[in-house]
XYZ file of C-alpha atoms in Angstrom:
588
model
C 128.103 42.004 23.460
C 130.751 44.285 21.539
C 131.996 47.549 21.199
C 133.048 48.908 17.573
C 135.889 50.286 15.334
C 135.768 52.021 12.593
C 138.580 53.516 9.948
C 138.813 55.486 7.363
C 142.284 54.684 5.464
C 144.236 56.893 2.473
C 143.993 55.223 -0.709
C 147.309 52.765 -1.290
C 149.456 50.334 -3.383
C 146.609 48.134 -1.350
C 145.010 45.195 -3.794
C 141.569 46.313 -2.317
C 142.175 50.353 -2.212
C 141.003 52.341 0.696
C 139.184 49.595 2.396
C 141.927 47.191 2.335
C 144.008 48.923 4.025
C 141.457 49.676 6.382
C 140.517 46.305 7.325
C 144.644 46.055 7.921
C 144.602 48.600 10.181
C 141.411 47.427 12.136
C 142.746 43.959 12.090
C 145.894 45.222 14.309
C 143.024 46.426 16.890
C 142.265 43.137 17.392
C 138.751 44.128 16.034
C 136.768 41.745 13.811
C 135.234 43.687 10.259
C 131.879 43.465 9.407
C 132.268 45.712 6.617
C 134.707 47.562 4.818
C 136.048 49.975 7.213
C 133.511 48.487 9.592
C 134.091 46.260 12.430
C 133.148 44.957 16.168
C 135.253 44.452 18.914
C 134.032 40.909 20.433
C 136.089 40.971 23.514
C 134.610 44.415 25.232
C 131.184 43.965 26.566
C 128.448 46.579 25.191
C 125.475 47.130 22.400
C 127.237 47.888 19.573
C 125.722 46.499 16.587
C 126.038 46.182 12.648
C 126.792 47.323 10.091
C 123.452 49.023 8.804
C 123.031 50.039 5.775
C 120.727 53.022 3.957
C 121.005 55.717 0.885
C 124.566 54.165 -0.315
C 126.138 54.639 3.416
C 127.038 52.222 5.963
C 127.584 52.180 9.541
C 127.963 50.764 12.750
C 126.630 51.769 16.351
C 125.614 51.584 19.877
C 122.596 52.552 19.531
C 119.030 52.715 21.871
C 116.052 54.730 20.448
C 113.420 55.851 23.266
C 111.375 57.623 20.795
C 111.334 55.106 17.908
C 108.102 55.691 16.362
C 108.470 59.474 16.092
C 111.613 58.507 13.858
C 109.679 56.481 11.995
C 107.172 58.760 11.168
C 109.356 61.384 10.384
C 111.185 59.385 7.611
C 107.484 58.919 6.555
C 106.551 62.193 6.153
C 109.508 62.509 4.014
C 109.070 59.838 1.720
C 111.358 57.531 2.834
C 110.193 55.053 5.348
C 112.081 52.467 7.062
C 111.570 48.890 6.778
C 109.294 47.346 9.580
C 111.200 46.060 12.153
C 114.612 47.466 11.207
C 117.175 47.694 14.265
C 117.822 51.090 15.704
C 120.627 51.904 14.620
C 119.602 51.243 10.934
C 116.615 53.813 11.797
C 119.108 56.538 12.517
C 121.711 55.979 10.088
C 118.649 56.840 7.910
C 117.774 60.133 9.943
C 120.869 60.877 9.110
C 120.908 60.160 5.585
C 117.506 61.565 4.810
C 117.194 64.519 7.136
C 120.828 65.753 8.227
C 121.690 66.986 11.712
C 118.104 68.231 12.406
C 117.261 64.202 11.995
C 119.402 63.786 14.541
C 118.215 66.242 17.263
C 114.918 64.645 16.515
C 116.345 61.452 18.151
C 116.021 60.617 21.981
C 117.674 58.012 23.238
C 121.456 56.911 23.847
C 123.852 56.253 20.832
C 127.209 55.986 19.157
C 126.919 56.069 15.402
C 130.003 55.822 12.863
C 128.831 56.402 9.345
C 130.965 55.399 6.273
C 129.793 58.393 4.142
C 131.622 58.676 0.332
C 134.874 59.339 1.232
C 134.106 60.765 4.934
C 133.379 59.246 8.335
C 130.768 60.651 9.995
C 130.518 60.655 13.840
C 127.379 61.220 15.931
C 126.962 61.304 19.413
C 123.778 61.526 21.492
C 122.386 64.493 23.194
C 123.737 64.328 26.674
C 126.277 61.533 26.347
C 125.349 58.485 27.445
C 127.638 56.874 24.732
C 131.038 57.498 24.252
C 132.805 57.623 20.776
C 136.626 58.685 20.237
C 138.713 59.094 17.388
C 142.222 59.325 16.782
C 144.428 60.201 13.270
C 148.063 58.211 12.159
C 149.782 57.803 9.185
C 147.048 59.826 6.908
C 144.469 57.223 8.845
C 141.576 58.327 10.749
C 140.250 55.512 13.339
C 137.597 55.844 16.093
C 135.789 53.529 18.418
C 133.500 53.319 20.884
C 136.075 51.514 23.539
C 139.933 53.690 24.430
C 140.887 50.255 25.097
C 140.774 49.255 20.811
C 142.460 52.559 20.109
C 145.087 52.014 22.621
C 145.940 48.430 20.629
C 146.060 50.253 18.147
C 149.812 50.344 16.831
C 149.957 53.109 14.125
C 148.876 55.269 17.139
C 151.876 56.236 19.543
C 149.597 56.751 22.437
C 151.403 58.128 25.855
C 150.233 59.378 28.781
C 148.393 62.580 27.959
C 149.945 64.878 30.320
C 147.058 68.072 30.956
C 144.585 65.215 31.130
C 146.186 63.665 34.424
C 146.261 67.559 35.690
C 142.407 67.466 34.366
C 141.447 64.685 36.297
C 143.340 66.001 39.574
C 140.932 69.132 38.875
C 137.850 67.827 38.286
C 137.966 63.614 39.632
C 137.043 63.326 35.727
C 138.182 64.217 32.257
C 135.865 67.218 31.549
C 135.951 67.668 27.718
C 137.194 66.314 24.822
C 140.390 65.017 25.924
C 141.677 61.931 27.082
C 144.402 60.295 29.080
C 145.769 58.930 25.884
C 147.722 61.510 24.125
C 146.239 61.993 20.372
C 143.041 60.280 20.796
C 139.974 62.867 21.194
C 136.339 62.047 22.406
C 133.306 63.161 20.671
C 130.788 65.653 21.891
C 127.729 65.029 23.140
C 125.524 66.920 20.963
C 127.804 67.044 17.996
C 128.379 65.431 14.550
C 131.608 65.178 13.302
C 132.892 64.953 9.744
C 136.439 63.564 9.666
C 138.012 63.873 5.569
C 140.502 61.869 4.063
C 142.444 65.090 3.880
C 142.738 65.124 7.804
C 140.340 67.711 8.209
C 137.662 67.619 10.921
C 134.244 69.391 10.574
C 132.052 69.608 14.076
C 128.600 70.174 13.713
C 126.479 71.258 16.833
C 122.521 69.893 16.394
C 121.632 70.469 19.937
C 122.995 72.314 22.920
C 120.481 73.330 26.069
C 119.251 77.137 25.829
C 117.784 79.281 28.239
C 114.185 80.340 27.216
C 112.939 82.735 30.092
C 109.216 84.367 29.308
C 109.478 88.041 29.939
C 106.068 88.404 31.087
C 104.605 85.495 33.321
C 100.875 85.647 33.936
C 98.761 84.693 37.005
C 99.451 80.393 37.513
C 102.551 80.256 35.347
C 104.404 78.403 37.937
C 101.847 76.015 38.472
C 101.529 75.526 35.062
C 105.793 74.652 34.646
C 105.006 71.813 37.554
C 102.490 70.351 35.071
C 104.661 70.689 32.424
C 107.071 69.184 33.894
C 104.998 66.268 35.578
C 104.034 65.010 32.038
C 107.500 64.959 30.376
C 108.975 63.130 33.658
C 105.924 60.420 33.130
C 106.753 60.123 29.441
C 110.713 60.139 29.516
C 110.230 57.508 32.441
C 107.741 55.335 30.298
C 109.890 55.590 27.048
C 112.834 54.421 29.225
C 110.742 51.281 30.330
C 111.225 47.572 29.024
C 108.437 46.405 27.237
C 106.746 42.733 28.582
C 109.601 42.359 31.888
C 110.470 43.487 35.064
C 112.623 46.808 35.727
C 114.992 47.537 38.229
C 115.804 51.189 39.494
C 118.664 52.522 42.137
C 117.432 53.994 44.971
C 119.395 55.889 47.251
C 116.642 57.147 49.291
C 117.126 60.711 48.003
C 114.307 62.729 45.925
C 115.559 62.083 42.249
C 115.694 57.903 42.497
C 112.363 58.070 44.701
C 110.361 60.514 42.068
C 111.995 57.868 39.184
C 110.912 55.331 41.586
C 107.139 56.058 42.066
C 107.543 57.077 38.423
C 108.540 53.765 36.872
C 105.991 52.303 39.650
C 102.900 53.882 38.386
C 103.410 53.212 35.054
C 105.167 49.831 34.751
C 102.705 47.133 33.951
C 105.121 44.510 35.523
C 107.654 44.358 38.819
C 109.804 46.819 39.726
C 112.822 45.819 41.644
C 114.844 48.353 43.818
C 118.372 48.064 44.480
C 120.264 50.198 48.173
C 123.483 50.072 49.100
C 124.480 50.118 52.723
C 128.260 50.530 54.224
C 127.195 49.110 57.414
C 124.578 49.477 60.526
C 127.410 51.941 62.381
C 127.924 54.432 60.143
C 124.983 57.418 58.634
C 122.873 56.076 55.551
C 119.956 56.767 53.899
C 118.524 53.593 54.447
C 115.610 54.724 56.223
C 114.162 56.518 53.187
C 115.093 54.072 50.483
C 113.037 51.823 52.742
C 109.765 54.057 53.003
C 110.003 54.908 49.596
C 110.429 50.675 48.002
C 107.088 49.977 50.853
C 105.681 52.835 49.888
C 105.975 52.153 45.957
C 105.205 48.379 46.700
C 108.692 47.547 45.057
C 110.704 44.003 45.469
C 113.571 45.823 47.638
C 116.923 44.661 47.811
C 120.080 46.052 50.328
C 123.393 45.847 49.238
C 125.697 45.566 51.954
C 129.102 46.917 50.423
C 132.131 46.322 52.595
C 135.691 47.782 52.423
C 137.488 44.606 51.542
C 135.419 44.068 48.606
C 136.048 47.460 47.649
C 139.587 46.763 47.704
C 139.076 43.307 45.806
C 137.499 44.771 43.043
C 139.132 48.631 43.165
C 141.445 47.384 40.075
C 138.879 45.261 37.993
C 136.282 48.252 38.329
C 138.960 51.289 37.307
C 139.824 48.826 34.342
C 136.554 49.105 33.066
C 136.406 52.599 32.551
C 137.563 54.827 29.033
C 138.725 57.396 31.540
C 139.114 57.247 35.539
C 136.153 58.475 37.449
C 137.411 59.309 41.046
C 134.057 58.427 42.462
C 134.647 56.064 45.492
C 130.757 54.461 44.539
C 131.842 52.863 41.402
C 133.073 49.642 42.860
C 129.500 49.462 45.174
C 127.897 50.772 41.737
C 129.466 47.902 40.117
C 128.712 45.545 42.725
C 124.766 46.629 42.420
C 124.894 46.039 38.750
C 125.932 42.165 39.342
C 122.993 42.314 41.789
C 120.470 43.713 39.197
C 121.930 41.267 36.520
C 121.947 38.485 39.077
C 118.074 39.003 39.417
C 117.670 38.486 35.514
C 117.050 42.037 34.872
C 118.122 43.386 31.975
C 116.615 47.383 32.019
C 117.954 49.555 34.959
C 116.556 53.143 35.869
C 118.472 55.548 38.062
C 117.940 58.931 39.490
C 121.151 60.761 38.132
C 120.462 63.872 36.809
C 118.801 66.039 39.145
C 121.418 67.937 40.280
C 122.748 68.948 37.146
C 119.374 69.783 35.567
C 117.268 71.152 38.112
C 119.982 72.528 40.761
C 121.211 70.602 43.579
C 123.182 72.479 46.597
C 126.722 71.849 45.281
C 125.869 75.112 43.475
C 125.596 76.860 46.390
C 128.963 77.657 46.731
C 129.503 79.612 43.427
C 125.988 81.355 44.427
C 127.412 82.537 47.823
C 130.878 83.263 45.720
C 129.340 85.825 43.481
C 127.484 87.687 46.498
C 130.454 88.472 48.097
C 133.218 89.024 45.046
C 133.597 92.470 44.603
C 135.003 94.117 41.512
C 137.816 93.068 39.518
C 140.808 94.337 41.356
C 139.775 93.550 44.879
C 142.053 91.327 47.011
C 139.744 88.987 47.823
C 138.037 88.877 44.196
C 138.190 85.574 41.871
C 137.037 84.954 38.117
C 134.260 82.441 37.831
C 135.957 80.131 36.375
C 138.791 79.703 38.636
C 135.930 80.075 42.032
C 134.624 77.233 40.329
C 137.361 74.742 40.233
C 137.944 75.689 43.769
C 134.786 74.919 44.262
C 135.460 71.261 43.055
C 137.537 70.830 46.221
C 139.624 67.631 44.775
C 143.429 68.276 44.178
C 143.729 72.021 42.002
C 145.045 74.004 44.880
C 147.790 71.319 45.467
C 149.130 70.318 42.428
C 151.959 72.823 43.359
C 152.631 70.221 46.099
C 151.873 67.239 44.472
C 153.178 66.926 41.197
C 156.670 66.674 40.381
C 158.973 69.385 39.029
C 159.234 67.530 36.089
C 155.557 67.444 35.813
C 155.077 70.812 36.455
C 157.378 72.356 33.928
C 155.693 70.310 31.540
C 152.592 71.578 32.409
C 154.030 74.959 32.014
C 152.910 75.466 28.796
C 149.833 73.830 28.331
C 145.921 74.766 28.291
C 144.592 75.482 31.551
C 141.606 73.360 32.851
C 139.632 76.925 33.243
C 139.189 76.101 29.754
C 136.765 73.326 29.950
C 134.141 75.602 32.219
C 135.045 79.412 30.904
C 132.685 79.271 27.872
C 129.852 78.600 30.410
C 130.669 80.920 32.888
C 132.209 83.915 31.228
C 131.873 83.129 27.628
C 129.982 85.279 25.006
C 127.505 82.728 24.524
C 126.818 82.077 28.273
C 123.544 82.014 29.541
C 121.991 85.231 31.221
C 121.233 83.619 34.880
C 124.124 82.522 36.878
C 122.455 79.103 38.478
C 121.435 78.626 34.257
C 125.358 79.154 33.965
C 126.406 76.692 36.002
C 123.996 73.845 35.904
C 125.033 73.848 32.265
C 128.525 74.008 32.997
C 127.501 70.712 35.093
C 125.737 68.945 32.300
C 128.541 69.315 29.863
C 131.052 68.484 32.207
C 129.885 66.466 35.321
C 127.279 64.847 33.092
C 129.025 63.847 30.249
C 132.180 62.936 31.096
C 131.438 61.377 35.036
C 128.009 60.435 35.575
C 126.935 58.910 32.591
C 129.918 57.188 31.148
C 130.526 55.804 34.316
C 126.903 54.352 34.365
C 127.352 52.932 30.880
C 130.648 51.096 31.053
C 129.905 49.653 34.709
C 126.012 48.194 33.664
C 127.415 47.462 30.521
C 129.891 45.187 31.823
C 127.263 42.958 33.588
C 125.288 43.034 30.525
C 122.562 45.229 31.268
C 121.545 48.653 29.887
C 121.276 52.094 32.725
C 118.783 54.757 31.649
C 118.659 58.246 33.450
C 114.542 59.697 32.390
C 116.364 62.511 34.269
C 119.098 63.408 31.580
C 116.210 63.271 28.757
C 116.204 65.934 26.189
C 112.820 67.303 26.566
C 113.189 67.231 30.309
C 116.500 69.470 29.932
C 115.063 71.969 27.753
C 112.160 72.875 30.383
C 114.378 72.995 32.966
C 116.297 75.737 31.415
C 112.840 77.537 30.222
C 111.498 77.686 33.987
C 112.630 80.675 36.637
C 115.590 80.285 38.072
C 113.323 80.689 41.232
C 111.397 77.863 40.567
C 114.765 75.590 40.948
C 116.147 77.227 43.959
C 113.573 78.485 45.599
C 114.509 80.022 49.382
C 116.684 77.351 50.413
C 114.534 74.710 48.882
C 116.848 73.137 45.942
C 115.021 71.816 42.746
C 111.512 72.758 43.969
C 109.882 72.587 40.844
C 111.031 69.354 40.142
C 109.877 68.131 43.596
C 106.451 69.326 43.326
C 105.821 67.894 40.081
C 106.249 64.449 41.986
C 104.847 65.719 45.395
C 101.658 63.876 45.305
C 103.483 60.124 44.563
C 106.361 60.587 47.553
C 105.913 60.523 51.134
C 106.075 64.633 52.306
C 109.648 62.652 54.726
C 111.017 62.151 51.226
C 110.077 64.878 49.268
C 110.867 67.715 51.725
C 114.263 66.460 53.165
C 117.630 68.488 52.591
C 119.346 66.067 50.295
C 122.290 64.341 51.990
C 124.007 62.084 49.657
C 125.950 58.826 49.655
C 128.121 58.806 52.853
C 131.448 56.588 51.798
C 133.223 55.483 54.179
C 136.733 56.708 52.136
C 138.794 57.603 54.967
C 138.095 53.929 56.803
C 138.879 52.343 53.868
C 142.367 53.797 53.579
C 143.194 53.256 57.149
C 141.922 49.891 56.771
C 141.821 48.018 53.915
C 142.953 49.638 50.787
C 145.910 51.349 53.206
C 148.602 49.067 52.413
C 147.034 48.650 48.561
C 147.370 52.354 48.296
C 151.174 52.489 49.827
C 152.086 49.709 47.677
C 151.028 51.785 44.609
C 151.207 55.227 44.964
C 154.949 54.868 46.471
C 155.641 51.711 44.452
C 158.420 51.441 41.561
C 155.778 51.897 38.760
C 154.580 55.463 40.512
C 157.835 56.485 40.870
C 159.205 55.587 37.710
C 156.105 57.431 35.950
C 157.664 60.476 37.624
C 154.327 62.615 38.296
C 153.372 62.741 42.018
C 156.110 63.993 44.954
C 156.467 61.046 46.926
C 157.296 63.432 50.406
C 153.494 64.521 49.650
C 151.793 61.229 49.346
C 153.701 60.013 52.540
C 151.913 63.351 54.249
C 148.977 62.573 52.814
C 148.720 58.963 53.860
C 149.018 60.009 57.394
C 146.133 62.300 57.291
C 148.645 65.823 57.957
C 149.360 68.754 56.098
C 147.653 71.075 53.716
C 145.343 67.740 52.734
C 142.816 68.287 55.097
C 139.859 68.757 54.654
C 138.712 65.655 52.703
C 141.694 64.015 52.799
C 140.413 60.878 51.748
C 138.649 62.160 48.187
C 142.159 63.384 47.698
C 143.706 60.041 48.391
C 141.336 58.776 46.345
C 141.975 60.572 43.286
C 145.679 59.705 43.204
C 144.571 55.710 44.036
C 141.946 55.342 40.895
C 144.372 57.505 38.673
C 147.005 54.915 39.197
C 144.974 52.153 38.883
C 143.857 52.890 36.072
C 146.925 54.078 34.416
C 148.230 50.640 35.317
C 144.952 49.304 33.515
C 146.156 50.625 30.224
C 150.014 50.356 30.539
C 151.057 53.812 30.839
């Protein structure tokens, strides 16, 4: 279990040249070379492997191929086949090497690759993002890694606090883009290929990106025919994601994308399929009820997960440590806690339902949908651009940073990018898409999906040594979702129809036809019970203060549940509690 380094060093007075000093500089990361330039990090838990090596390059990765053979057959066909049983990551260093970028959006599967290529590094990230990769440049050096945590060690590297990432996360509850909370070090793209120099200049290259692929004319059964469409690339991204010859275990919430992954993985798994709930306790509203039909209905071995508030504040600093960049979701500590459970079972494949929303529509668009009806023309009082109606629409801390930061902070801040940036090419962009729920769901995957969902999934199943797959977030699934009717995704006031009548005959109608709900946390008991004196001690603490970014009048307001806080006070709280947590994490 490792993550990896890489670096690509200016040639020196070094005995050994380039790579010398590059094995200097990844020796100060605490990193142990495998290669020149090449190296794992032993102490971080993850798949990276290495180093691999094809056509006169070399490389290391994190990488998991669902679509293997069509790889293989590829290189094949053009004259260049791989050796049998070569490892993954070997398999696409050689897609790479043979077949350029469009070898690459041949892939499906999750990776991280770092290729050594002449004098360039070369660094590839998967579709969606279900891998992370960063990269940061000092003294003429280029560096980048698959864990923050080895670039932050490293010392060439003056890494602060990044500033307009900390107002990012306030914005969003996540870092949105390529930034990071550490100031210099960048994150790869999903999507993208990226050709750092030796001369310090970078080179992105974009191999895939969703597009919207709307049929002018539709003839008579066209919707029935996207359901079956749809139906058969849900039953093959959920097979490819399968473990061959062991038992699987999926998170089920109760709600329609786990169930339909579910009945899914259920159907097609030759062996056991274990199912994992969480509950917060018989007296408060859960979705226990469904989850229940749905693991008896799919014959699953069903597991609940009761999840209390004082382990939640036991392992609130452990969890945020894990974590590249803080994720102001108050489920990862029970999502951790259900990993340990899955890994505690001897499982080493876990299936979730995350993706649904962001793909197929779920009602947190509704919003921005309602917004448009009713904005007017430019010029009208009570008219707002897109992108600023949709970070209101976020409802975490944008409208009251004026409040809550710091003059200091602010004045800073002055100057600097606004986080409209991160969702403007989406939504008002040349190169948006023509239908405004298109627009936003892939404003969601790029963002939301990217940078919350699935790098939170990765680092906390990672940790417990097991490996999360999303069939929802597959490539091929994606790129019919954005060729189908808007209509067929919000249909009336049914959200993601099409993608609940593809899986209507395998559900219960209870499950399949139910407004979706979500995860009720218990945040605001928490903080008045107890994480409330954990969350004084921090927030208004010497560190905090000393660190100079939140008012400390506000926090005390907060805390007691008054002024312009409400509503969702405690998701605000929240924010401020992980942020500092984690900042703590990484000594900033």
């Amino acid at each position: 279990m490792a993550r990896f380094c890489v670096c690509l060093a200016p040639r020196t007075g070094h005995p050994d040249g380039r790579t010398g000093a590059a094995g200097e500089h990844l020796a100060r990361m605490d990193a142990a070379a495998v290669a020149p330039g090449l190296a794992l990090v032993p102490d971080e838990p993850g798949p990276a492997d290495g180093p691999f090596e094809a056509h006169g390059m070399r490389a290391v990765g994190e990488v998991t191929l669902h679509n293997r053979a069509d790889l293989l057959a590829a290189l094949t066909a053009d004259g260049a086949p791989a050796p049998p049983g070569c490892p993954d990551g070997e398999v696409l260093l050689r897609c790479w090497a043979r077949l350029g970028a469009p070898g690459i959006a041949l892939a499906e599967g999750m990776f991280a690759l770092a290729v050594l290529d002449g004098a360039g590094l070369v660094l590839i990230r998967d579709h969606v993002g279900a891998r992370t990769l960063f990269y940061a440049r000092a003294v003429g050096t280029w560096a980048a890694a698959s864990s923050l945590r080895a670039l932050r060690r490293w010392p060439a590297l003056d890494t602060r606090m990044n500033l307009p990432a900390v107002r990012s996360f306030l914005t969003f509850a996540y870092l949105p883009g390529d930034e990071t909370l550490l100031e210099g070090v960048r994150e790869v793209l999903p999507g993208r290929v990226l050709r750092l120099a030796a001369d310090g200049t970078a080179t992105e290259t974009v191999y895939w990106e969703p597009v919207e692929r709307l049929d002018g004319e539709r003839g008579p059964g066209a919707d029935d025919r996207d359901v079956l469409t749809l139906r058969a690339l849900l039953e093959q991204a959920t097979a490819r994601r399968l473990p061959e010859a062991e038992s699987v275990g999926v998170l089920l919430s109760g709600g329609i994308d786990s169930s339909l992954v579910t009945a899914l993985a259920a159907k097609l798994h030759a062996h056991p399929v274990h199912t994992y709930s969480i509950s917060f306790g018989d007296e408060l509203p859960n979705e226990l009820g469904y989850s229940g039909l749905v693991a008896a209905h799919c014959h699953t071995r069903h597991r609940v997960l009761t999840v209390s508030g004082t382990a939640v504040a036991a392992r609130l600093a452990d969890t945020a440590a894990l974590l590249d960049s803080p994720v102001g979701d108050p489920l990862t500590v029970p999502n951790l806690l259900l990993a340990e459970a899955v890994a505690g079972d001897g499982l080493r494949t876990v299936l979730n339902g995350e993706g649904g929303d962001p793909v197929f529509g779920g009602p947190k668009n509704l919003p921005m949908l309602v917004q448009e009806m009713h904005a007017g023309a430019p010029g009208a009082p009570w008219y707002e651009d897109r992108a600023t109606a949709y970070l209101r629409s976020y409802r975490k801390c944008w409208t009251d940073l004026p409040e809550l930061l710091t003059s200091e902070a602010l004045s800073a801040l002055a100057s600097a990018p606004a986080p409209e940036r991160f969702v403007a090419p989406y939504l008002t962009g040349p190169d948006r898409m023509g239908q405004l729920l298109n627009q936003l769901l892939h404003c969601n995957l790029r963002t939301k999906g990217a940078h919350h969902i699935l790098t939170k999934v990765e680092r906390l199943t990672a940790s417990q040594g097991l490996e999360g797959r999303a069939p929802l977030f597959d490539r091929r699934v994606i790129d019919h979702a954005f060729a189908v009717p808007t209509a067929l995704k919000l249909r009336g006031t049914a959200e993601k129809w099409v993608l609940k009548e593809a899986v209507r005959d395998l559900l219960p109608a209870t499950v399949v036809d139910r407004p979706k709900s979500g995860m009720r946390v218990p945040v605001q008991q928490w903080l008045r019970g107890p994480l409330r004196e954990l969350a004084g001690d921090l927030l208004l603490g010497r560190a905090a203060r000393r660190r100079g970014l939140f008012r400390p009048e506000t926090v005390r307001t907060w805390m007691r549940g008054e002024g312009t806080l409400l509503p969702r006070q405690g998701g605000k709280l929240w924010l401020l509690l992980t942020l500092e947590l984690w900042l703590r994490a990484y000594d900033l």
